[in-house]
Coordinates of C-alpha atoms and ligand atoms in Angstrom, one line a residue:
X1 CA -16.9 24.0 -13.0
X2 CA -13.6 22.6 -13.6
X3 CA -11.3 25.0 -12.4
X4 CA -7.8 26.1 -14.7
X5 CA -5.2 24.6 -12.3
X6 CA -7.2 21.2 -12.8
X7 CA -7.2 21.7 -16.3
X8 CA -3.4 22.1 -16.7
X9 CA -3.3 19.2 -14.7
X10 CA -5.3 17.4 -17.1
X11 CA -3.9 18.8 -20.0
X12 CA -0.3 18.2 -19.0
X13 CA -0.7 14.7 -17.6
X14 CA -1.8 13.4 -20.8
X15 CA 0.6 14.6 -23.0
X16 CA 3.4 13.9 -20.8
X17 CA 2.1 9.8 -20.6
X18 CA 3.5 9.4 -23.9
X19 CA 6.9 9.9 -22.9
X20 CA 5.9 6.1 -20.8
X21 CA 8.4 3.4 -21.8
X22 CA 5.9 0.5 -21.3
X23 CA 8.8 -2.4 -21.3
X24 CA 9.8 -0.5 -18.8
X25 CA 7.0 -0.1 -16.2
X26 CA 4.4 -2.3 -14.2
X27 CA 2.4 -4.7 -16.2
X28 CA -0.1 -5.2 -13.9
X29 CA 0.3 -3.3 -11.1
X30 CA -1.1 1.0 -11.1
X31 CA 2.0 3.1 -11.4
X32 CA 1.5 6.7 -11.6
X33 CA 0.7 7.9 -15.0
X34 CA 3.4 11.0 -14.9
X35 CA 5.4 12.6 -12.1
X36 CA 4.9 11.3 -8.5
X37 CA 2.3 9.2 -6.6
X38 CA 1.9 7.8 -3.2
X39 CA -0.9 6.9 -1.2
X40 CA -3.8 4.9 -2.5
X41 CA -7.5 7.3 -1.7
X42 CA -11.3 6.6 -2.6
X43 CA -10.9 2.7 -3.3
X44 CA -14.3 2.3 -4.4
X45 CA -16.2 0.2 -6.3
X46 CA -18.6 2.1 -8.5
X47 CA -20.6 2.4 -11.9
X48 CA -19.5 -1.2 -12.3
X49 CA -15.9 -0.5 -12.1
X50 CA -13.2 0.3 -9.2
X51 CA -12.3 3.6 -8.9
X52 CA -8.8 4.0 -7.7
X53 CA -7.6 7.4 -6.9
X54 CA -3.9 8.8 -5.5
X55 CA -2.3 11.4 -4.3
X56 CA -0.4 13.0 -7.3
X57 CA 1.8 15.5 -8.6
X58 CA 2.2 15.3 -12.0
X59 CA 4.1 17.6 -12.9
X60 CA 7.6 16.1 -11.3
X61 CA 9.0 12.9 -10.3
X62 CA 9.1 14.0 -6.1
X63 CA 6.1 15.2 -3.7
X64 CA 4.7 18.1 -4.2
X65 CA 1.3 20.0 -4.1
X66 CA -1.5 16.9 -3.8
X67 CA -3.6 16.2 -7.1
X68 CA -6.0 13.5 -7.0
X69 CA -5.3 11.5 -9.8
X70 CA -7.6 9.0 -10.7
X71 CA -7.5 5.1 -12.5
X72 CA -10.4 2.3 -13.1
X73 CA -10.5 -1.0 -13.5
X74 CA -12.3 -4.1 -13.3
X75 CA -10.3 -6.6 -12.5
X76 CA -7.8 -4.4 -10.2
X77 CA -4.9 -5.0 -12.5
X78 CA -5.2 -3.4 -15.7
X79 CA -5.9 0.1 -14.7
X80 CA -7.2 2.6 -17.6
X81 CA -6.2 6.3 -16.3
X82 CA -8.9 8.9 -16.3
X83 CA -8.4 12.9 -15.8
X84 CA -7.0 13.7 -12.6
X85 CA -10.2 14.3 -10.5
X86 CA -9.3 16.9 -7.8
X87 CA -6.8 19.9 -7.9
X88 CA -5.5 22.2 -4.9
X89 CA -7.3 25.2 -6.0
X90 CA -9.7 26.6 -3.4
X91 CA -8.5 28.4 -0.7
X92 CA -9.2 25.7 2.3
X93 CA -6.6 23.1 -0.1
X94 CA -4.6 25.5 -2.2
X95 CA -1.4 23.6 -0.5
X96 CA -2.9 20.2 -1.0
X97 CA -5.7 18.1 -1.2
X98 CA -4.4 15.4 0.8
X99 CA -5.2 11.7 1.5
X100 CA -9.0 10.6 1.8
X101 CA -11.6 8.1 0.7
X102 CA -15.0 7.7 -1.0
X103 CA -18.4 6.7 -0.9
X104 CA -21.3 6.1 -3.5
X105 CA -24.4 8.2 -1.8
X106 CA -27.8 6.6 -2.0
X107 CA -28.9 8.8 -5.4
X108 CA -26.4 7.1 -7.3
X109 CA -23.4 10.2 -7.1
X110 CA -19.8 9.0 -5.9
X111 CA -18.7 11.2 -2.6
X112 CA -14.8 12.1 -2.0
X113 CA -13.6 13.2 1.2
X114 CA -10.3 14.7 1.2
X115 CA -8.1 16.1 3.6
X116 CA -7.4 20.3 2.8
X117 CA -4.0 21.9 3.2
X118 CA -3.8 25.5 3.7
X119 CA 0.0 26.6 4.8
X120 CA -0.1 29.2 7.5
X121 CA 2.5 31.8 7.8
X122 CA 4.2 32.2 10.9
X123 CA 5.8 35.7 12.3
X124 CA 9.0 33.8 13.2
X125 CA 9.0 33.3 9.4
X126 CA 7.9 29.0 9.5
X127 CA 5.0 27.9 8.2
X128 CA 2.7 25.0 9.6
X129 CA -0.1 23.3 7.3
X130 CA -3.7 23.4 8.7
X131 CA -5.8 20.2 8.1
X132 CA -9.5 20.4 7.5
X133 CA -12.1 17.5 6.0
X134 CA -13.3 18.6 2.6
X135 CA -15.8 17.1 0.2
X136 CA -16.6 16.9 -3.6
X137 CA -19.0 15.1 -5.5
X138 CA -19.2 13.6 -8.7
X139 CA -20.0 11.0 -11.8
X140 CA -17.1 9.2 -11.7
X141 CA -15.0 11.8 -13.6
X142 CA -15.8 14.9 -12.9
X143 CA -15.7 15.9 -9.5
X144 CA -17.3 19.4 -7.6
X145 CA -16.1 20.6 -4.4
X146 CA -19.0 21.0 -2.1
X147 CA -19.8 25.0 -1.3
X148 CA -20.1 23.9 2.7
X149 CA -16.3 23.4 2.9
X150 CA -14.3 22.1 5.0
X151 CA -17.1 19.9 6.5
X152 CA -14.8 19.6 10.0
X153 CA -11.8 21.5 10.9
X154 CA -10.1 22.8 14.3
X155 CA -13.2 23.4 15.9
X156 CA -14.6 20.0 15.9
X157 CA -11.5 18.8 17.1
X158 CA -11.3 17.4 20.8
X159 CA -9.1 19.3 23.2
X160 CA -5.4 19.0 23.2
X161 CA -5.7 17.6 19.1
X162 CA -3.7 19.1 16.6
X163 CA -5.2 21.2 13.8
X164 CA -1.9 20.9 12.3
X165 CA -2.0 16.7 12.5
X166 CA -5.9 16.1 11.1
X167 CA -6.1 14.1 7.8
X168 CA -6.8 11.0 5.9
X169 CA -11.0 10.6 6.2
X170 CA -12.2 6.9 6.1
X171 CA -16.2 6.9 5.4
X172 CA -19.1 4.7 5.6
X173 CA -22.7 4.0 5.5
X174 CA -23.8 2.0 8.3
X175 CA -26.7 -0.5 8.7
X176 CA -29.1 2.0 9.8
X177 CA -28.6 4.6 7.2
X178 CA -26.0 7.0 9.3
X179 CA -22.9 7.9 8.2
X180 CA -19.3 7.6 10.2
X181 CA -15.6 8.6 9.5
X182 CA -12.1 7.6 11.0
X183 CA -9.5 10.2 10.6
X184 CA -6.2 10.1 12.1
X185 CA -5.1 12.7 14.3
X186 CA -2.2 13.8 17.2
X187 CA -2.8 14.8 20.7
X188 CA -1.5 16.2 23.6
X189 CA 1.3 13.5 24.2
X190 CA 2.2 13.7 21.0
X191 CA 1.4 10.5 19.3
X192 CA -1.5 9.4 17.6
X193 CA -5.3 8.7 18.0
X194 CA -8.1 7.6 15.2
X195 CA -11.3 9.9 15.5
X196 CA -14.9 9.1 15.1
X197 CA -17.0 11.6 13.8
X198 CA -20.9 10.9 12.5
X199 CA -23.2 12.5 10.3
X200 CA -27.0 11.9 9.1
X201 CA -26.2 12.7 5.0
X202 CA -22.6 12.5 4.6
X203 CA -22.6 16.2 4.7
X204 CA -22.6 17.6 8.0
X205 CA -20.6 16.3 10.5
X206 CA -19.9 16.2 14.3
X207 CA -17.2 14.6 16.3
X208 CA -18.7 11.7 17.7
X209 CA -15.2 10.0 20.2
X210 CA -11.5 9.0 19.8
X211 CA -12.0 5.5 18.4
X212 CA -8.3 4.5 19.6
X213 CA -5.3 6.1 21.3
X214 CA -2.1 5.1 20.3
X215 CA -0.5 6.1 23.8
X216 CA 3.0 6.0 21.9
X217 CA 2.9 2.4 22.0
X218 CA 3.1 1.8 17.7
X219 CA 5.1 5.1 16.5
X220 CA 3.8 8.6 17.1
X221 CA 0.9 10.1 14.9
X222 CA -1.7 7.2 13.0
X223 CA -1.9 8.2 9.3
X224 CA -4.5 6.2 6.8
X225 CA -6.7 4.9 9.0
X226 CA -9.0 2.2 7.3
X227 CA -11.9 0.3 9.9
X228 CA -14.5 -2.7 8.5
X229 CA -15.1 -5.8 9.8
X230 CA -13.4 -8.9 8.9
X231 CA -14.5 -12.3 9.4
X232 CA -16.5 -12.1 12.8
X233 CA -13.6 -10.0 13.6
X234 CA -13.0 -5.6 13.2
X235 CA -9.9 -4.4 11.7
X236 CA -8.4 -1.1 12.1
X237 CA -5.7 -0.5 9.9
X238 CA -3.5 2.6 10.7
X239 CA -0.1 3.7 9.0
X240 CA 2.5 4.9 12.3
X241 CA 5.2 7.5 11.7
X242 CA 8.2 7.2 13.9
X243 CA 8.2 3.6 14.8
X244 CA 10.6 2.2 16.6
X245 CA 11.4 -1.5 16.2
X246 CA 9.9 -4.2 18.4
X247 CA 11.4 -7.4 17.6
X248 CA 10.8 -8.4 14.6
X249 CA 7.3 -7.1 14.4
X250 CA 7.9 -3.3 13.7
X251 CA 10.9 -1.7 12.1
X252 CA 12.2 1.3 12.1
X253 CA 10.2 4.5 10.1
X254 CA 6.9 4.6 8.8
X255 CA 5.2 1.3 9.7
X256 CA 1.7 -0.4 9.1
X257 CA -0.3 -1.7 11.6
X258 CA -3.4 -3.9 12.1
X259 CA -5.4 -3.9 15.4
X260 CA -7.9 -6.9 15.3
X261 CA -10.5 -6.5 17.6
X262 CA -14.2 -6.0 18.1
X263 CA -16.8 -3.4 16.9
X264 CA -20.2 -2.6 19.1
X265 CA -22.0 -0.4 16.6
X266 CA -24.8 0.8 19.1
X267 CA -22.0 2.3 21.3
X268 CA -19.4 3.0 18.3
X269 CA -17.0 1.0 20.6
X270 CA -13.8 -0.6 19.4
X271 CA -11.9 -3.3 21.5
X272 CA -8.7 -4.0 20.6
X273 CA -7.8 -7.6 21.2
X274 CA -4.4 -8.2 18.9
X275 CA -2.0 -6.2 17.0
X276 CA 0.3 -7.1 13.9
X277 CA 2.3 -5.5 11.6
X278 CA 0.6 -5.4 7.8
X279 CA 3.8 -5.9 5.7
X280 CA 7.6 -7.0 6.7
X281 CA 9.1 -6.2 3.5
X282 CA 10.5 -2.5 2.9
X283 CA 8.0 -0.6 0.4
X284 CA 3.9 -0.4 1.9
X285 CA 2.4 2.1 3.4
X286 CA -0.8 4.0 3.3
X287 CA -3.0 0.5 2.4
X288 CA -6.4 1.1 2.0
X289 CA -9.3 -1.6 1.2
X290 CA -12.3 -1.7 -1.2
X291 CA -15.4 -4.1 -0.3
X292 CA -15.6 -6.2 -4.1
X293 CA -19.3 -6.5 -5.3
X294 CA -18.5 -10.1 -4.5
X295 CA -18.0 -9.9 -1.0
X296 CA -14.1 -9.5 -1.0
X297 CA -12.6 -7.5 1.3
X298 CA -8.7 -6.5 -1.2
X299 CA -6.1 -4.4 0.4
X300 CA -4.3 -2.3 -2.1
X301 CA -1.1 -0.2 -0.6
X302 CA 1.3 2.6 -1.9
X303 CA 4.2 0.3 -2.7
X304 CA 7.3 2.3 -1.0
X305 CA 8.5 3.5 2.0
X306 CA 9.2 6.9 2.7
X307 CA 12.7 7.0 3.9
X308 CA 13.8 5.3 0.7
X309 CA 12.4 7.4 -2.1
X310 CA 15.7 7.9 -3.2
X311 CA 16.2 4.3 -4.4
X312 CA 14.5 5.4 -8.1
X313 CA 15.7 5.3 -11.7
X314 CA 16.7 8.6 -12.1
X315 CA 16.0 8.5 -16.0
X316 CA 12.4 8.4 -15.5
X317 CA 9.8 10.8 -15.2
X318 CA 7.6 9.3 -13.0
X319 CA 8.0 7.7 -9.5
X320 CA 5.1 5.4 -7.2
X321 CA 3.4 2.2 -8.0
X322 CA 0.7 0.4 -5.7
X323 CA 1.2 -3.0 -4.4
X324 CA -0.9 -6.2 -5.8
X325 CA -4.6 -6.1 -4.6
X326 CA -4.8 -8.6 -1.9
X327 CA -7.5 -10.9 -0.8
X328 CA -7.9 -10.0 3.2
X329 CA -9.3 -12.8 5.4
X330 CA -8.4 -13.4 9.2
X331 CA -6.6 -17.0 10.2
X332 CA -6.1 -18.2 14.0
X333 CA -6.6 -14.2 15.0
X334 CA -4.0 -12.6 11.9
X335 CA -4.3 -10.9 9.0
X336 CA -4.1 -13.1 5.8
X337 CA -3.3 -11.9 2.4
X338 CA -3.4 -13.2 -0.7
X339 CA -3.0 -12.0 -3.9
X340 CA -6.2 -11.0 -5.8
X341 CA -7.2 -14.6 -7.9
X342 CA -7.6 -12.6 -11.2
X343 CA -3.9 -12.7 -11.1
X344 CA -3.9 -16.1 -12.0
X345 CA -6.2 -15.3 -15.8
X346 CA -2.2 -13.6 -16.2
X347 CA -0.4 -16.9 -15.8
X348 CA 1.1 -18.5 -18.9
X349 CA 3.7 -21.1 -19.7
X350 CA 3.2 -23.1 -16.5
X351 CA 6.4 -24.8 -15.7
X352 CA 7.0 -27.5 -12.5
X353 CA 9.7 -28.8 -11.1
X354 CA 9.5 -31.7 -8.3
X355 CA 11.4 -33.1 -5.2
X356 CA 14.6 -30.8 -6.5
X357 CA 17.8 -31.1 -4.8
X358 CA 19.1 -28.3 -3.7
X359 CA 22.4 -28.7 -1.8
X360 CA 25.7 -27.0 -1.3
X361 CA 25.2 -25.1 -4.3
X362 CA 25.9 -21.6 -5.0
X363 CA 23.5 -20.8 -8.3
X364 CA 21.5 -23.4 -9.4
X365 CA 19.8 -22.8 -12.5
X366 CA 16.8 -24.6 -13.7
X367 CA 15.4 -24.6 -17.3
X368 CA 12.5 -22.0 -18.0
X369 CA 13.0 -20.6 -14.3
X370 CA 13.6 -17.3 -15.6
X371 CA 12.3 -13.3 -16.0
X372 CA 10.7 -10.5 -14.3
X373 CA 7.1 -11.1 -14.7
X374 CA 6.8 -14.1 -13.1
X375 CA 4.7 -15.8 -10.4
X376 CA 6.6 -18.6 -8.6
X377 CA 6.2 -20.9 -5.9
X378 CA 8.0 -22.7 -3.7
X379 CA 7.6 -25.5 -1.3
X380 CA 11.1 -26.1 0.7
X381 CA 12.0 -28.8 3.2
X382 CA 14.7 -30.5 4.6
X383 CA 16.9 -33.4 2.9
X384 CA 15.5 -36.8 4.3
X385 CA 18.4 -38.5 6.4
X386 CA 20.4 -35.1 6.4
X387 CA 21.2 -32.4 8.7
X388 CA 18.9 -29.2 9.1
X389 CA 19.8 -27.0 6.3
X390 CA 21.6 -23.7 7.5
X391 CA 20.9 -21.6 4.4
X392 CA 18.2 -21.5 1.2
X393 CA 18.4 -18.5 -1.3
X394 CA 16.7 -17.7 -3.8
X395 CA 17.8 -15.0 -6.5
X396 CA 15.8 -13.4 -8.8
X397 CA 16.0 -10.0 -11.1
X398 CA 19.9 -11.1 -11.6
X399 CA 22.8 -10.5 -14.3
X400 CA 26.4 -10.1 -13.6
X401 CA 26.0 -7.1 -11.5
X402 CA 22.6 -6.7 -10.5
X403 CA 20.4 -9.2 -7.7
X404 CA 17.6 -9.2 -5.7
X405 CA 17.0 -12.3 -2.8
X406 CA 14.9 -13.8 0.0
X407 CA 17.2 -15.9 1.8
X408 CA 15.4 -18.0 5.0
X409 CA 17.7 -19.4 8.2
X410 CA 15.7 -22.0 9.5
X411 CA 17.7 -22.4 12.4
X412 CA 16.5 -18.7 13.6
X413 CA 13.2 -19.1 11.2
X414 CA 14.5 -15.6 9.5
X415 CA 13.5 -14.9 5.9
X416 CA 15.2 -11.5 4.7
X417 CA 14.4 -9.4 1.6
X418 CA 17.8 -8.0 0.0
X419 CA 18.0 -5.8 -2.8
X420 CA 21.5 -4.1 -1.8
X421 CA 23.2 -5.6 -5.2
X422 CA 19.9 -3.8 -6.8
X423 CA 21.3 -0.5 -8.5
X424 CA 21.0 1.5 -5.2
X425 CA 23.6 4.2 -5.0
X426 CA 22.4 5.5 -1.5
X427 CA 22.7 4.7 2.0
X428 CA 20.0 3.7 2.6
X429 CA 18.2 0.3 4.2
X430 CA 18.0 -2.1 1.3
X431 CA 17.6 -5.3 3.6
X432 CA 14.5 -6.6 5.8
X433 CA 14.4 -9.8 8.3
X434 CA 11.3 -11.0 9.5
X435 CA 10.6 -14.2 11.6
X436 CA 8.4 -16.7 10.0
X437 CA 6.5 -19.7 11.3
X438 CA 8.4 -22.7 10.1
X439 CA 8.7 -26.1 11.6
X440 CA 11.6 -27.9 11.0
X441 CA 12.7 -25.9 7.8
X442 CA 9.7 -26.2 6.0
X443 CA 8.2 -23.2 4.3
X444 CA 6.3 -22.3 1.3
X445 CA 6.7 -19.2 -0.4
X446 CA 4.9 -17.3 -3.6
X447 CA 6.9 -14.7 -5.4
X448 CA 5.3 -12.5 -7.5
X449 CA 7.6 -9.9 -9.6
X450 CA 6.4 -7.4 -11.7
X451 CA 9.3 -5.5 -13.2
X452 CA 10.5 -3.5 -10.4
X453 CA 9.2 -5.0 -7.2
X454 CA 8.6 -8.2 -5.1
X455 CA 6.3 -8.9 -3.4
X456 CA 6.6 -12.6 -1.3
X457 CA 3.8 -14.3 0.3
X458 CA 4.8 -16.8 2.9
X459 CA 2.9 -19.8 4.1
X460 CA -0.1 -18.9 1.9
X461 CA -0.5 -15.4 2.7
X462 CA 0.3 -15.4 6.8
X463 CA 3.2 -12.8 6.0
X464 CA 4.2 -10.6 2.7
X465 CA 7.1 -9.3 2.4
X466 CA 7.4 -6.0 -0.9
X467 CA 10.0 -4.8 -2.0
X468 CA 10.7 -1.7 -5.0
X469 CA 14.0 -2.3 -7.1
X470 CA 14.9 -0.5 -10.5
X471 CA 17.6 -2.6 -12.4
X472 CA 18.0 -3.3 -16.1
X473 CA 15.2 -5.4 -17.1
X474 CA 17.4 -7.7 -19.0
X475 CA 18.5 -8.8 -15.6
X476 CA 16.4 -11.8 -15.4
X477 CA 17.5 -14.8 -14.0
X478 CA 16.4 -16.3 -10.9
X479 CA 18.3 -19.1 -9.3
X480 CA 18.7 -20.6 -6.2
X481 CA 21.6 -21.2 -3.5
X482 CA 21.7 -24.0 -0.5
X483 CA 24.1 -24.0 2.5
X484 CA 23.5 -27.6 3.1
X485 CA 20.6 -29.9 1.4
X486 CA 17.3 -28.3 0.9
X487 CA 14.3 -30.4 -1.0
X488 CA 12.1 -28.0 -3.1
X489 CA 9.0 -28.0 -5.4
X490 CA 8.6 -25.6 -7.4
X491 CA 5.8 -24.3 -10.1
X492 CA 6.7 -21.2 -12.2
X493 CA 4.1 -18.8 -14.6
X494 CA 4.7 -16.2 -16.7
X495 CA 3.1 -13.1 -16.3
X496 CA 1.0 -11.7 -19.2
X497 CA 2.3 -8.4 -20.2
X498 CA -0.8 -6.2 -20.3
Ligands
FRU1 C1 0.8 9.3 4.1 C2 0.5 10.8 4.0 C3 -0.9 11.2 4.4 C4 -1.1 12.4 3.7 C5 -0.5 12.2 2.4 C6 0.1 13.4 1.8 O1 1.7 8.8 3.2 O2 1.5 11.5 4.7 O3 -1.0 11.3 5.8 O4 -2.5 12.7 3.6 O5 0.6 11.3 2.6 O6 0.5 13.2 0.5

């Protein structure tokens, strides 16, 4: 039974798509069909296909009550929308059905499990949301909320938890047929801890242990945790509110965070052994992965940042795009990503440029090194026989008024994102350093631009830095600036457009 609020939903969401300016949106990343998207949920690959759901409200451009909407695809960058799958319209969700994930059950039927929002009143007049774990089942379309709802709430909680702070299920099958899910959660002291809870079908569930404390050592409460091993190695990915900076590891605000580590599975034990952050550019959050039929394990993230929703074009009518899938593998201990290899079936009109020299030079341009679907790389050294360079540039998504850089000091190995000169009208962070491994000013960078973001992978996927920018399209040229002499290769593609 589909119920009426999902089929306004429906309804509304498909009419309202054809007010899309396609010139103007993603080519080949999944931005929201209409109104407002943000985290990624249900990454799954199923009935041949993978099922990408968010969390959605269609009906404006800015959060509001949680929809599920819902996209496939097969090669994770053309995306076809299908009806929004969930609504909040039972009484356990009616303010939201929040962040979650999804299996495929052995008899073939595709298994959500959401997070339920139900605002209580308070007598002093303020309201607090109460999180519960909620199911529904489906065919890949349609979707039925499961009569035993919510499958875990306050009471399976352990003491001190929050019923308040309880949301984002992660679930899996494991080896012997058993079922487990991570949720994040807060405790006592007020930060954040990942729970395990286990079940025999999917359907009933008991808390099982806190998988990891957060001890206010990463931010305060763990949002969208995601757990699967890696490469000999476990990975627990888990989205901190409230960071405070360390270094250049962790910024400010909502963060991501991987702890690499090891998994027993008899005792459901998880040692942590490493930590990193995920992204170091300004817009990722939420990530979530999907296992490929293949063996691949691809990352896919809600491409923004919280505290800067308000860097938008306010003539449109929807807001939220996903990052680029990306390839996860582990390298000397960290997290590598690269960007999914069906990017490169995209790339047309190759064009390379060798042993360039790029010194003293505001803005050089270079022929055919130009627009804003593009995928370009760049190898940089130093000048043979010349000093250490102080400063390389390079600008991209650029007119008279409008640019976008990543800029790298190889004297302090900092490469920083910048799209202050990118339309923003708020105050606002618009800039991000991180330190990079560089040895003697070498450094190879891919930049991949879709539109209205960046998203740079340095030294073949050890860091990524993404960042969201909404200038004219006709601002389109990329060049490049030296303070002192740089050496660089470079190959450029287009991007196909859809
Ligand atoms: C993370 C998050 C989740 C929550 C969802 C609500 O971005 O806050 O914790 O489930 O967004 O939309």
């Amino acid at each position: 039974m589909i119920s009426q609020v999902l089929r306004d939903a429906r309804k509304y969401e498909e009419i309202a798509e054809k007010q899309n300016i396609a010139e103007e949106r993603p080519a080949f990343h999944l931005a929201v069909r209409t109104g407002w998207l943000n985290d990624p949920n249900g990454l799954t690959w199923y009935q041949g296909k993978c099922h990408m759901f968010y969390q959605y409200h269609p009906y404006e451009p800015v959060w509001g009550p949680m929809h599920w909407g819902h996209a496939v695809s097969t090669d994770l960058l053309h995306w076809e929308y299908l009806p929004a799958a969930l609504a909040p319209d039972l009484p356990y969700d009616t303010d939201g059905c929040f962040s979650g994930n999804a299996l495929v059950l052995p008899d073939g039927r595709h298994l959500l499990m959401y997070t339920g929002v139900r605002r209580e009143q308070h007598s002093d007049g303020h309201h607090r949301d109460v999180q519960t774990q909620c199911l529904a089942v489906g065919d890949g379309i349609d979707y039925e909320k499961y009569e035993g709802n919510p499958v875990l709430d306050e009471s399976d909680l352990p003491e001190g938890s929050s019923r308040f702070d309880f949301r984002d299920p992660k679930l899996w099958q494991k080896a012997d047929g058993t079922y487990r899910c991570v949720t994040g959660s807060r405790p006592a002291d007020g930060s954040g801890q990942i729970l395990m809870f286990e079940s025999e079908d999917a359907f009933h569930w008991r808390f099982k242990k806190v998988l990891a404390k957060n001890e206010n050592r990463f931010g305060k409460m763990w949002e969208c945790p995601d757990f699967f091993p890696l490469d000999g190695k476990q990975v627990l990915l888990v989205s901190p509110q409230d960071m405070l900076p360390q270094d250049f590891e962790y910024h400010n605000g909502n963060g991501t965070l991987a702890l690499i580590g090891s998994y027993d599975e008899e005792t459901d034990t998880f040692t942590e052994e490493r930590n990193q952050a995920v992204d170091y550019g300004i817009d990722f959050y939420a990530p979530q992965t999907v296992l490929l039929p293949d063996g691949r394990r691809v990352m896919i993230a809600w491409m923004q940042n919280w505290d800067t929703c308000t860097l938008r074009n306010p003539d449109q009518k929807w807001f939220g795009q996903m990052t680029l899938p990306r390839e996860l593998s582990i390298r000397n201990g960290r997290l590598y990503q690269k960007p999914i290899r069906e990017l490169e079936a995209l790339r047309r009109n190759r064009v390379e440029y060798r042993d360039v020299s790029v010194k003293d030079v505001e803005a050089l341009a270079l022929d055919g090194v130009s627009g804003r679907l593009v995928d370009l790389e760049l190898m940089l050294r130093p000048e043979e026989g010349e000093a250490l360079y102080r400063k390389f540039a390079v600008r991209f998504a650029q007119n008279e008024q409008y640019q976008t850089s990543v800029s790298f000091r190889p004297l302090e190995s900092i490469l920083k994102v910048d799209r202050k000169f990118s339309g923003s009208r708020r105050a606002i962070i618009h800039q991000r350093r991180s330190r990079v491994h560089s040895e003697g000013g070498v450094l190879k960078l891919r930049l991949i631009l879709d539109r209205c973001s960046a998203e740079i992978f340095v030294n073949d996927g050890e860091q990524v830095l993404t960042a969201t920018f909404y200038t004219d399209q006709a601002a389109d040229r990329i060049s490049f600036f030296a303070d002192g002499a740089v050496r660089m290769d470079l190959v450029k593609y287009e991007l196909a457009d859809r």
